Short mmCIF file of C-alpha atoms in Angstrom, two decimals:
data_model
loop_
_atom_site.label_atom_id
_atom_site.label_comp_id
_atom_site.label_asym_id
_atom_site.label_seq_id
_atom_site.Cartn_x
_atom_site.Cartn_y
_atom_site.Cartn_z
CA UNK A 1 91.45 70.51 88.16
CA UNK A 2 93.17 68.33 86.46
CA UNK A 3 91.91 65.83 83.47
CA UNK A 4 91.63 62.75 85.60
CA UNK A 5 89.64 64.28 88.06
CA UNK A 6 87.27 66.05 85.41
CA UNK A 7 86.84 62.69 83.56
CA UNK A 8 86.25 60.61 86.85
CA UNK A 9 83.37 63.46 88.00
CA UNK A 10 81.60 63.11 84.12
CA UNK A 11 81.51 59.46 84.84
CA UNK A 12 80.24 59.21 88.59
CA UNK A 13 77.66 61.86 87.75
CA UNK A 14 77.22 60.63 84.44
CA UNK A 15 76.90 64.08 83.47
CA UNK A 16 78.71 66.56 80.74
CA UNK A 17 76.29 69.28 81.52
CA UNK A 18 78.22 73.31 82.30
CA UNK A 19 75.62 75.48 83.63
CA UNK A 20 76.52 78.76 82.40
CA UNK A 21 75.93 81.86 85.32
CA UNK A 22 75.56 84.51 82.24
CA UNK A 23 73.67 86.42 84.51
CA UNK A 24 71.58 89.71 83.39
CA UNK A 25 70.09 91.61 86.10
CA UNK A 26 67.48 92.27 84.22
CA UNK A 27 66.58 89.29 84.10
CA UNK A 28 66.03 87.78 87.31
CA UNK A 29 63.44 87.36 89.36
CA UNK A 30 62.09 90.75 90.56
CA UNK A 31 61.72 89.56 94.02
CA UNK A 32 66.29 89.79 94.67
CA UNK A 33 66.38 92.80 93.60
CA UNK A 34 66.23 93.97 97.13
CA UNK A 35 68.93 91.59 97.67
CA UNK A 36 72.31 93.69 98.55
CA UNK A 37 73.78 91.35 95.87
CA UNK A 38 71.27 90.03 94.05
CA UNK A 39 73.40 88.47 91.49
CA UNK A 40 75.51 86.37 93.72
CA UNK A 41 71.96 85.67 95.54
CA UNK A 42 70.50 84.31 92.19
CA UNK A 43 73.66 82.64 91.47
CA UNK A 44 73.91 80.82 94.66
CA UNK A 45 69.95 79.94 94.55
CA UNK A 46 70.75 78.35 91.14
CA UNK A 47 74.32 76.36 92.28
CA UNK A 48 72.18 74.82 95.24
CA UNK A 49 69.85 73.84 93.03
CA UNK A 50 72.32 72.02 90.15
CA UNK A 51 75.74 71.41 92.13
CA UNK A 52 75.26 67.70 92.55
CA UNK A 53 73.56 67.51 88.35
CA UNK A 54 76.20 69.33 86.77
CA UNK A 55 79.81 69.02 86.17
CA UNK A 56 80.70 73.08 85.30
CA UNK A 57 79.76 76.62 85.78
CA UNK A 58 80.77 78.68 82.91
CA UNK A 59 81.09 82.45 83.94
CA UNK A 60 80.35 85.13 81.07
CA UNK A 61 82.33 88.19 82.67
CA UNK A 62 80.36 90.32 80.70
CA UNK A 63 77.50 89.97 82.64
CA UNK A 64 79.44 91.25 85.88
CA UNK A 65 82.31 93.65 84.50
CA UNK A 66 79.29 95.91 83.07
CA UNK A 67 78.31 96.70 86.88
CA UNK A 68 81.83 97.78 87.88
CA UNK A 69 82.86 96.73 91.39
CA UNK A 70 80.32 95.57 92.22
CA UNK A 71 79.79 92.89 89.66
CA UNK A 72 83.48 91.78 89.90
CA UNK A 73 82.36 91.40 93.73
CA UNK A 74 79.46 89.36 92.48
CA UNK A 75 81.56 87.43 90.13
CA UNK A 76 83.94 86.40 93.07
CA UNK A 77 81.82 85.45 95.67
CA UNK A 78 79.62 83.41 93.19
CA UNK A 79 83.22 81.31 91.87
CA UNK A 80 84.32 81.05 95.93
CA UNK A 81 80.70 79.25 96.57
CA UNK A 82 81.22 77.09 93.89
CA UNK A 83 82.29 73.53 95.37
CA UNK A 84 85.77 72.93 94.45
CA UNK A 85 85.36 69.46 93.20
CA UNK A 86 83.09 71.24 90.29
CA UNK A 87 85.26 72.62 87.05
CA UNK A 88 84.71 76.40 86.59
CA UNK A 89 85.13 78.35 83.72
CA UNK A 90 85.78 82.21 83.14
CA UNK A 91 83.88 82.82 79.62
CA UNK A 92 86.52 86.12 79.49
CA UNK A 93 87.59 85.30 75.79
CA UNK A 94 90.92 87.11 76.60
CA UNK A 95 93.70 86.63 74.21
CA UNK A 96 97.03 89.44 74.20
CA UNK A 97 100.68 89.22 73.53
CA UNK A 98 103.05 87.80 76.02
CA UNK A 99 103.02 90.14 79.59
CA UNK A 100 99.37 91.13 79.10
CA UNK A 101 97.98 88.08 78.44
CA UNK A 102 100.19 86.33 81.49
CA UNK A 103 98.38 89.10 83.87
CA UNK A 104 95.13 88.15 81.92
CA UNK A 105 96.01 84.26 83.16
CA UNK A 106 96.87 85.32 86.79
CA UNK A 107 93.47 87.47 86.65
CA UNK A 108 91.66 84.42 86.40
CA UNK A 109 93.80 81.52 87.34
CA UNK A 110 95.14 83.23 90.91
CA UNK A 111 93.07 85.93 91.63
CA UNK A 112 89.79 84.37 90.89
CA UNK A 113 90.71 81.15 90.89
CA UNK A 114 88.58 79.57 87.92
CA UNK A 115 90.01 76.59 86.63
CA UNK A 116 89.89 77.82 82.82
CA UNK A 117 89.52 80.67 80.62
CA UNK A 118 88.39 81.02 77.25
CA UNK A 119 90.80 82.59 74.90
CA UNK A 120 91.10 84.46 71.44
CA UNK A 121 93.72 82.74 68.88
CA UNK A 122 93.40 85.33 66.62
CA UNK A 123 96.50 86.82 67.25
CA UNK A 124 98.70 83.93 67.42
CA UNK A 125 101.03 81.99 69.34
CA UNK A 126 102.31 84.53 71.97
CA UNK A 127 98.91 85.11 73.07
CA UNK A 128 97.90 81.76 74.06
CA UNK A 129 101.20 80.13 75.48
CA UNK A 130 100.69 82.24 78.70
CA UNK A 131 97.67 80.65 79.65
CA UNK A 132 99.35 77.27 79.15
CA UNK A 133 101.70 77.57 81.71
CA UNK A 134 99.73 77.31 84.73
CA UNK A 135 99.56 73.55 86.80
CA UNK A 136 95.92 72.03 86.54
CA UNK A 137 94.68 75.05 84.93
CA UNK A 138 92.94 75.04 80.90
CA UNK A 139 92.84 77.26 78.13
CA UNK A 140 89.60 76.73 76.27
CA UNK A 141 90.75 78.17 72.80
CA UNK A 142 87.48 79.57 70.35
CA UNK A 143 87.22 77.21 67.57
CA UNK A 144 84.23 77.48 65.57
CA UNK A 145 81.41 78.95 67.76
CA UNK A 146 77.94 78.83 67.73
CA UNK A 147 76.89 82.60 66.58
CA UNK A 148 75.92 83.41 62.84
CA UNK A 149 78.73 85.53 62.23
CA UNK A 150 80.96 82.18 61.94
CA UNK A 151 80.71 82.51 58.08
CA UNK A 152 82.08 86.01 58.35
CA UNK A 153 85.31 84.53 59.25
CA UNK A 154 85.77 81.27 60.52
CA UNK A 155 84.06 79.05 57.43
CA UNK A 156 86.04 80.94 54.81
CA UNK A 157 88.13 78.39 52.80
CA UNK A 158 92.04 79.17 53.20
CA UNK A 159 93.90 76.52 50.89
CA UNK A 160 91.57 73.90 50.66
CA UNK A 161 90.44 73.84 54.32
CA UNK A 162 88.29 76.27 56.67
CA UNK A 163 89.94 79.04 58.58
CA UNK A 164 88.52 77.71 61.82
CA UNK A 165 89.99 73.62 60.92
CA UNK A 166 93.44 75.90 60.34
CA UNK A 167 93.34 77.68 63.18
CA UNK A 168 92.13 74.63 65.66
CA UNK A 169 95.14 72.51 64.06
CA UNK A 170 97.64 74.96 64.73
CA UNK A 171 96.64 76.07 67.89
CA UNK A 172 96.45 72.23 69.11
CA UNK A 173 100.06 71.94 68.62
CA UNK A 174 100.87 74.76 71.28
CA UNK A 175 99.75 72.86 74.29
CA UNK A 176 98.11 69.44 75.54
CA UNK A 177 94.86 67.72 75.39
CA UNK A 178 95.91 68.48 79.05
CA UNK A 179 95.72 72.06 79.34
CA UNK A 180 93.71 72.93 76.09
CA UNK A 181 89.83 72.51 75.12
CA UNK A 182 88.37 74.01 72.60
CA UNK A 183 84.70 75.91 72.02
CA UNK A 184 82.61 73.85 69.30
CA UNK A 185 79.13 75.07 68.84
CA UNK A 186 76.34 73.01 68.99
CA UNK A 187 74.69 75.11 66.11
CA UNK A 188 77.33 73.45 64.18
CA UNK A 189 76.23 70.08 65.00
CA UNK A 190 76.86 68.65 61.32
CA UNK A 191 80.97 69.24 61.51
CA UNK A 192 81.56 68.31 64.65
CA UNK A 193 82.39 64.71 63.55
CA UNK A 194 85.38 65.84 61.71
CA UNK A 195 86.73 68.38 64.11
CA UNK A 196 86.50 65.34 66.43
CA UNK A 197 88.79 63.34 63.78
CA UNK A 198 91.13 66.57 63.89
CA UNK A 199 91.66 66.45 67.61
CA UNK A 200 90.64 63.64 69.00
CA UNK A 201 91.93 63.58 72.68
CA UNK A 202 90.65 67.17 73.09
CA UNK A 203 87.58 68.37 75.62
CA UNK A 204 85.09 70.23 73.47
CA UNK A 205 83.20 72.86 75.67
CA UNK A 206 80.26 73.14 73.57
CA UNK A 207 77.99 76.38 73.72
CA UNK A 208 74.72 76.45 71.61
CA UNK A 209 72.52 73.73 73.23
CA UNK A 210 68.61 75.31 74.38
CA UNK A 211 68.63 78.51 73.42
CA UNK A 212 70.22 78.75 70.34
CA UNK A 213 68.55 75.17 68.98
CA UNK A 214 71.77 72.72 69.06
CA UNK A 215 71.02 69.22 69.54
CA UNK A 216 72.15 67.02 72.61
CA UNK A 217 71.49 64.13 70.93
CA UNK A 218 73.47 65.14 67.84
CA UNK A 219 76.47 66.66 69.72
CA UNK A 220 77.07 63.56 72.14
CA UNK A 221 76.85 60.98 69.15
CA UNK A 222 79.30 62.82 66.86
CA UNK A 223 81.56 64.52 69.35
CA UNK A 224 82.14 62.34 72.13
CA UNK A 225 85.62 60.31 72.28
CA UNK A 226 86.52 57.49 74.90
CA UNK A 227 86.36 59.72 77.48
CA UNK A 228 83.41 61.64 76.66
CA UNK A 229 85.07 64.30 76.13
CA UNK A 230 82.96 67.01 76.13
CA UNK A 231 81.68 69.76 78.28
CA UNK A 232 78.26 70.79 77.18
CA UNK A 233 76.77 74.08 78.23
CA UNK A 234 73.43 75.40 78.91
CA UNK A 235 72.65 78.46 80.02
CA UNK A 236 69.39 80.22 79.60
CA UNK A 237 67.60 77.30 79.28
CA UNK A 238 68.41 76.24 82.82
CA UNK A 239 68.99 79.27 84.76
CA UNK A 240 65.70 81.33 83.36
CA UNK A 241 63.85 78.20 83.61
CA UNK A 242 61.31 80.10 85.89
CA UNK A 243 60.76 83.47 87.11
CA UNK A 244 59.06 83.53 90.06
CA UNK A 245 60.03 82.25 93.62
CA UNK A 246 59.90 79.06 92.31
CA UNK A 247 63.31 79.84 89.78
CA UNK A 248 65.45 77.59 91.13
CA UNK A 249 63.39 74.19 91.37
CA UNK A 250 62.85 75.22 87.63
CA UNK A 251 66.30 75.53 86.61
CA UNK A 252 66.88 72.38 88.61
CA UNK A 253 63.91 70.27 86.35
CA UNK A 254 66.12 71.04 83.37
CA UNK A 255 69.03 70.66 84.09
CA UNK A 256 67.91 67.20 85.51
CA UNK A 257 66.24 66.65 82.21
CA UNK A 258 69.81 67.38 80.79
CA UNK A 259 71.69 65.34 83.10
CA UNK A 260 68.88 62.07 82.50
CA UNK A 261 69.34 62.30 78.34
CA UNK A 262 73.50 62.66 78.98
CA UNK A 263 73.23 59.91 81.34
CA UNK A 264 72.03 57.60 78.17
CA UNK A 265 74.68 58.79 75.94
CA UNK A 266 77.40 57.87 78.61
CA UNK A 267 75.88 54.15 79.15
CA UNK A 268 75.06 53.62 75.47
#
């Protein structure tokens, strides 16, 4: 997908909202687990019930590479139900040097076909270029996330400016607003205005919202650029909604909720 047709979708749906499948099968409704794939049954159950609300399905391939085969099975059929006109993303946070991290790309890219994958900068220049050189495809580059740990690493001060403003700058400068986003937690709600003066053409794919306590409200007003601009994820907010029978008309309720609040940011 490229960003024409990503921007167009945010605007007819006047939506920003990824749904993230991060799914724990031990979480889920009892009642699939006699599903032969109750993963991709939840998953689907959860995609009916959102596909025409959201604008992305984030992937955490944790969640399926712990089960083996079987989850990577899971993980495939649930990104082949997944209408193509919707933007998926493969939460993999890969990130190698040159030949492994191209096979990481064609992993995801061609085998899977996901239309993004989150990578690791930490180890520089030759480990992100191969994800940029795919047509239509993204590389959604960790910038300053939305864990606690961020102070560890990412906030230290390196020459007057913060590791993760350093890294973000530099890594901009290897690709496109194009064929780049970058993560920006919603946790971190109070610097996102001045990331958004460091790159402001970029899509932000913003984790942190529900959950974890970000702000909607806070995100959209200081994040946003003329063409919104950001890709805002909820995940366990919307897809545990409910547990019961019932799950999915839950997770749908939120994310509707989601979807009516984005709507007013979009129109303001």
């Amino acid at each position: 997908m490229n960003r024409q047709e990503l921007v167009q979708l945010i605007r007819e749906r006047k939506s920003y909202l990824c749904i993230g499948l991060d799914t724990d099968i031990h979480k889920i409704p009892k009642h699939l687990l006699s599903h032969p794939d109750p993963i991709f049954a939840f998953n689907k159950a959860i995609i009916d019930a959102t596909r025409d609300i959201c604008v992305a399905y984030k992937i955490n391939t944790a969640f399926y590479e712990c089960l083996g085969i079987r989850g990577w099975e899971s993980l495939q059929r649930t990104v082949e139900y997944i209408p193509k006109e919707i933007f998926t993303i493969a939460d993999a946070k890969r990130g190698d040097i040159g030949n492994t991290s191209t096979y990481y790309a064609k992993t995801f890219y061609e085998t899977y076909g996901f239309d993004s994958v989150t990578v690791a900068p930490y180890m520089g220049r030759d480990s992100v270029e191969p994800f940029l050189g795919f047509s239509e495809k993204w590389a959604i580059v960790l910038g300053l996330t939305s864990n606690e740990g961020t102070r560890d690493v990412q906030q230290l001060q390196l020459d007057g400016e913060f590791v993760y403003e350093k890294v973000m700058k530099t890594t901009a400068s290897w690709g496109t607003p194009d064929n780049m986003m970058f993560v920006v937690g919603a946790t971190k709600a109070d610097v996102v205005a001045n990331i958004r003066r460091l790159l402001p053409d970029h899509f932000f794919l913003v984790p942190g919202i529900g959950a974890q306590g970000g702000s909607l409200k806070e995100i959209s007003e200081k994040g946003m650029n003329k063409e919104i601009g950001l890709l805002v994820n909820a995940s366990r907010a919307v897809i545990y909604a409910g547990n019961d029978e019932k799950f999915a008309e839950d997770a749908r309720a939120v994310a509707l909720q989601y979807q009516a609040e984005m709507a007013r940011y979009i129109t303001a």
